[in-house]
PDB file of C-alpha atoms in Angstrom:
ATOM      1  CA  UNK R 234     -11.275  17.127 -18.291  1.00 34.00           C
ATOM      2  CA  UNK R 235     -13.451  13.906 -18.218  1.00 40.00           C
ATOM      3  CA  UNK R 236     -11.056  10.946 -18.429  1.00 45.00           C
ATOM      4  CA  UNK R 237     -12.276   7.809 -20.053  1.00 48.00           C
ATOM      5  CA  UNK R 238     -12.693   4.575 -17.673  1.00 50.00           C
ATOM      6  CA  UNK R 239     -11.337   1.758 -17.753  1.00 56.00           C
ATOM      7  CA  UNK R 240     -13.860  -0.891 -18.664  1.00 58.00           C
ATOM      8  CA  UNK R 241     -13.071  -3.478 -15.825  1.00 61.00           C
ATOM      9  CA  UNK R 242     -13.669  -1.116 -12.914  1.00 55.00           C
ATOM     10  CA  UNK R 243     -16.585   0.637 -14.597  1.00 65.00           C
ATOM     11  CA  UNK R 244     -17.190   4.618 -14.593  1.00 73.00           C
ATOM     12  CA  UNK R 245     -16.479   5.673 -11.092  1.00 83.00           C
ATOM     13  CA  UNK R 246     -13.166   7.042 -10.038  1.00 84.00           C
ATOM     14  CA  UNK R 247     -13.128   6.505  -6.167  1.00 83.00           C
ATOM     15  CA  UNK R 248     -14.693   2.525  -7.657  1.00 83.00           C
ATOM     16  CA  UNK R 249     -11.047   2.261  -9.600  1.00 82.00           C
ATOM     17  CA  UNK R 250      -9.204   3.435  -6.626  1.00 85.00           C
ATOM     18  CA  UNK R 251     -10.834   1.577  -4.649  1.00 84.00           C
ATOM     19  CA  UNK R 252     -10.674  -1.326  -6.774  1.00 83.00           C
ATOM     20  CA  UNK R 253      -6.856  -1.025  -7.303  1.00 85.00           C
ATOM     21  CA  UNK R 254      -5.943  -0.392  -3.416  1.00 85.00           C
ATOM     22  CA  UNK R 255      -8.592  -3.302  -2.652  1.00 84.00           C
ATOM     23  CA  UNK R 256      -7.013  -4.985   0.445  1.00 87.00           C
ATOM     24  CA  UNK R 257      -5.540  -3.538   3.886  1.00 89.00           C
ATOM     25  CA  UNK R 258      -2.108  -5.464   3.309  1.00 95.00           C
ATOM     26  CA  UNK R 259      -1.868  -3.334  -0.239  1.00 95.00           C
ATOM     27  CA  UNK R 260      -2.817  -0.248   1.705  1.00 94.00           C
ATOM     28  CA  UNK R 261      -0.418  -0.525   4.413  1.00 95.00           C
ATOM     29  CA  UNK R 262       2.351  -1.770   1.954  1.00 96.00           C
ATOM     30  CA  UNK R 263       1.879   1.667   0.325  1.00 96.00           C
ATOM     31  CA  UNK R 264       1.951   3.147   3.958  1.00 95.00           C
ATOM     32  CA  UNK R 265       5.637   1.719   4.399  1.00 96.00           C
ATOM     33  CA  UNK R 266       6.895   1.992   1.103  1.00 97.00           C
ATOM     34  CA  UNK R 267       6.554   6.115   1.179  1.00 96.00           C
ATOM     35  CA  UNK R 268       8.937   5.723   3.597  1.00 96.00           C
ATOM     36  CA  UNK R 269      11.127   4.374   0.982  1.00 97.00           C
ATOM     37  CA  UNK R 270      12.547   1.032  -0.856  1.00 97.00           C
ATOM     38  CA  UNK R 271      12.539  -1.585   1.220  1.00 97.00           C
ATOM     39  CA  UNK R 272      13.306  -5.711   0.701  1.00 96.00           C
ATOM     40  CA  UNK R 273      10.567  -8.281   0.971  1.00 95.00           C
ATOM     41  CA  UNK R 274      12.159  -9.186   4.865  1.00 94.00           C
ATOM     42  CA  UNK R 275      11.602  -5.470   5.798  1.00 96.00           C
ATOM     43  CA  UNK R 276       8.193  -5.686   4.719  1.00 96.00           C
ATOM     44  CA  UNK R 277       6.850  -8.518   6.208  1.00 95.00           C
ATOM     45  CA  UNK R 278       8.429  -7.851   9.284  1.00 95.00           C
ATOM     46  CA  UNK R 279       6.658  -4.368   9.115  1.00 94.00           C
ATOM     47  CA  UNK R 280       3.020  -5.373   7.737  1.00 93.00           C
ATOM     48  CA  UNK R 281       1.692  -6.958  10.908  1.00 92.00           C
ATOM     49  CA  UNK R 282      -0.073 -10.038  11.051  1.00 93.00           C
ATOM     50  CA  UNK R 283      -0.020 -10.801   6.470  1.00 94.00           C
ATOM     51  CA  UNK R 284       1.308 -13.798   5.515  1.00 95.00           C
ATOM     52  CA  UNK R 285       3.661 -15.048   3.033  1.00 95.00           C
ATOM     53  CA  UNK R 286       1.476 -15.518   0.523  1.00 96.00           C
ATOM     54  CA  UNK R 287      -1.064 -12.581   0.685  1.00 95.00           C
ATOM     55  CA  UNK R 288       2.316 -10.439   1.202  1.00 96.00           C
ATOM     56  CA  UNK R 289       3.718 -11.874  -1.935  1.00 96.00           C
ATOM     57  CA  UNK R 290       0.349 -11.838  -3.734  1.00 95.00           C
ATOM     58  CA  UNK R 291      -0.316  -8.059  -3.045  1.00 95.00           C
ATOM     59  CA  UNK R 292       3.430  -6.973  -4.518  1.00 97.00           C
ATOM     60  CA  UNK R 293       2.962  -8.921  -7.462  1.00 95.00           C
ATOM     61  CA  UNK R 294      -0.524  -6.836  -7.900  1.00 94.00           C
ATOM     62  CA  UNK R 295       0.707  -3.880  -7.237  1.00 95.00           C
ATOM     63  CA  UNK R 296       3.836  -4.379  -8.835  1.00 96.00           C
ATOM     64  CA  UNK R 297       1.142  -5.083 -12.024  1.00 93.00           C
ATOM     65  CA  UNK R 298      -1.156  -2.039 -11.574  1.00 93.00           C
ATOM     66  CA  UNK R 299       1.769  -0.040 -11.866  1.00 95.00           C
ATOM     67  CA  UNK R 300       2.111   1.216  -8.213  1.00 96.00           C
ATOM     68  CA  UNK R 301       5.165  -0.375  -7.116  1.00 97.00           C
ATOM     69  CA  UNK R 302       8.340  -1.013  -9.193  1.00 97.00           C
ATOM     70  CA  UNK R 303      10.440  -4.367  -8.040  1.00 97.00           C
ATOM     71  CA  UNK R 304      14.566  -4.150  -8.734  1.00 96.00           C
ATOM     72  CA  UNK R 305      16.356  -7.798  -8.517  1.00 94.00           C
ATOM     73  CA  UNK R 306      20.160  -7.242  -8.053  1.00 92.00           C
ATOM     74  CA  UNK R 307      22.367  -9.980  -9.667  1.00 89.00           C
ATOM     75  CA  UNK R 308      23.995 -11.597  -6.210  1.00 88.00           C
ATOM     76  CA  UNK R 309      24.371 -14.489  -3.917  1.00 87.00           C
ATOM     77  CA  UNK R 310      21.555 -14.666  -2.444  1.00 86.00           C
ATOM     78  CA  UNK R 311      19.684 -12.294  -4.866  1.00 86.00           C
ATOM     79  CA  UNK R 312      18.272  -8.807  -3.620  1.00 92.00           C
ATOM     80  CA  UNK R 313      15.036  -7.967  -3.948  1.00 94.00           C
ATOM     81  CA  UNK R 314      14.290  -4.106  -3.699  1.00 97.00           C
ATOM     82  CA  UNK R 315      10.277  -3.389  -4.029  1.00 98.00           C
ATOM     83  CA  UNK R 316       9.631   0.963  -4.253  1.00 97.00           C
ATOM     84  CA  UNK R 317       6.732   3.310  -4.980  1.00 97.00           C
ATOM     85  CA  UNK R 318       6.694   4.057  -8.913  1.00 97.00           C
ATOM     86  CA  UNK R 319       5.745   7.636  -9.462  1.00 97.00           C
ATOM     87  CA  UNK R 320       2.366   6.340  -9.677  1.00 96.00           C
ATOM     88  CA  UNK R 321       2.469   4.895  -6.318  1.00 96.00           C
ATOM     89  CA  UNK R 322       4.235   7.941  -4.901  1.00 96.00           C
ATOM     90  CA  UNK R 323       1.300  10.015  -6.310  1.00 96.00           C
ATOM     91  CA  UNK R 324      -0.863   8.182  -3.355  1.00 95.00           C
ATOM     92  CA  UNK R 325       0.907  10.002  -0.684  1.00 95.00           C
ATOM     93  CA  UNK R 326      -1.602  12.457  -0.272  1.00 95.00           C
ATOM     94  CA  UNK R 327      -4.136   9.600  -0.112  1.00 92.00           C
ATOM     95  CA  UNK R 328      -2.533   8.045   2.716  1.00 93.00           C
ATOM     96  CA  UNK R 329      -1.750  10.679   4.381  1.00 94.00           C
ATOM     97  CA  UNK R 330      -5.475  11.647   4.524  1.00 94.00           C
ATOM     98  CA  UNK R 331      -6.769   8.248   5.714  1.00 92.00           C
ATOM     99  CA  UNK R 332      -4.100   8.397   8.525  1.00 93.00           C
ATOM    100  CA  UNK R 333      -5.362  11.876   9.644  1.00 95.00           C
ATOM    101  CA  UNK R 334      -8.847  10.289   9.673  1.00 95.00           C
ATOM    102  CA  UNK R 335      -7.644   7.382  11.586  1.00 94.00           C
ATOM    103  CA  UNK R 336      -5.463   9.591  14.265  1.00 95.00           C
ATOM    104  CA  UNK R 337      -8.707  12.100  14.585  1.00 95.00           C
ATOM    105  CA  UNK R 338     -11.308   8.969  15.362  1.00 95.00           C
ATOM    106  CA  UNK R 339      -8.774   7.426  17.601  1.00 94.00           C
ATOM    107  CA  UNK R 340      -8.586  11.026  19.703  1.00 93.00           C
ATOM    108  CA  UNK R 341     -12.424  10.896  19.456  1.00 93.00           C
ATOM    109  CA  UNK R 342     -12.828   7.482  20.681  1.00 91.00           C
ATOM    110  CA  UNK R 343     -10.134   8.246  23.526  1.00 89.00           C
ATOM    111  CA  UNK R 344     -12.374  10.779  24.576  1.00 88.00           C
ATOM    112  CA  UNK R 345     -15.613   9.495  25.433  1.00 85.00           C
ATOM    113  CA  UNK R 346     -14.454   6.579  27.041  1.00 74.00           C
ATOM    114  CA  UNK R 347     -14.650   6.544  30.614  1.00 70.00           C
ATOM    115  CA  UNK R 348     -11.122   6.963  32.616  1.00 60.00           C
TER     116      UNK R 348
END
């Protein structure tokens, strides 16, 4: 079945993923989220080295691409709860390649340098 693009990221598939996941700090939000919900704290406390604003500016995309769903809770001082939509949980496989990748170049690396 040949699905039909959308116009602003042209007729590739792996160019609309690519376009949609387009920053590490989206990528490794993802990463912790399949863990499950977590608040904006846990997050940034988790996603080494982003700051405020690129941390709050990657949610907000996500949260508009559909990937991420964000639940405010009525209290004093409000809750925040950010978790993968079904969307986002469908990227689990995704990750979960890249991080085999990543552990299997480490091991390769590890073993041709010199001890």
């Amino acid at each position: 079945m040949v699905k039909k693009p959308l116009p602003e990221y042209g007729s590739c598939p792996v160019s609309t993923t690519v376009s949609l996941l387009s920053s590490k700090w989206k990528l490794l939000i993802i990463r912790d989220l399949l863990q499950g919900p977590k608040r904006y704290s846990s997050l940034k406390n988790s996603v080494v080295g982003v700051s405020q604003k690129m941390l709050t500016e990657s949610l907000r995309e996500l949260e508009a691409d559909g990937l991420i769903t964000r639940t405010v809770y009525p209290e004093v001082p409000p809750k925040v709860i950010y978790k993968l939509s079904p969307l986002g949980d469908s990227l689990r496989p995704v990750i979960n390649s890249l991080a085999d990748w990543g552990n299997m170049y480490i091991e390769l690396l590890e073993k041709k340098e010199p001890k």
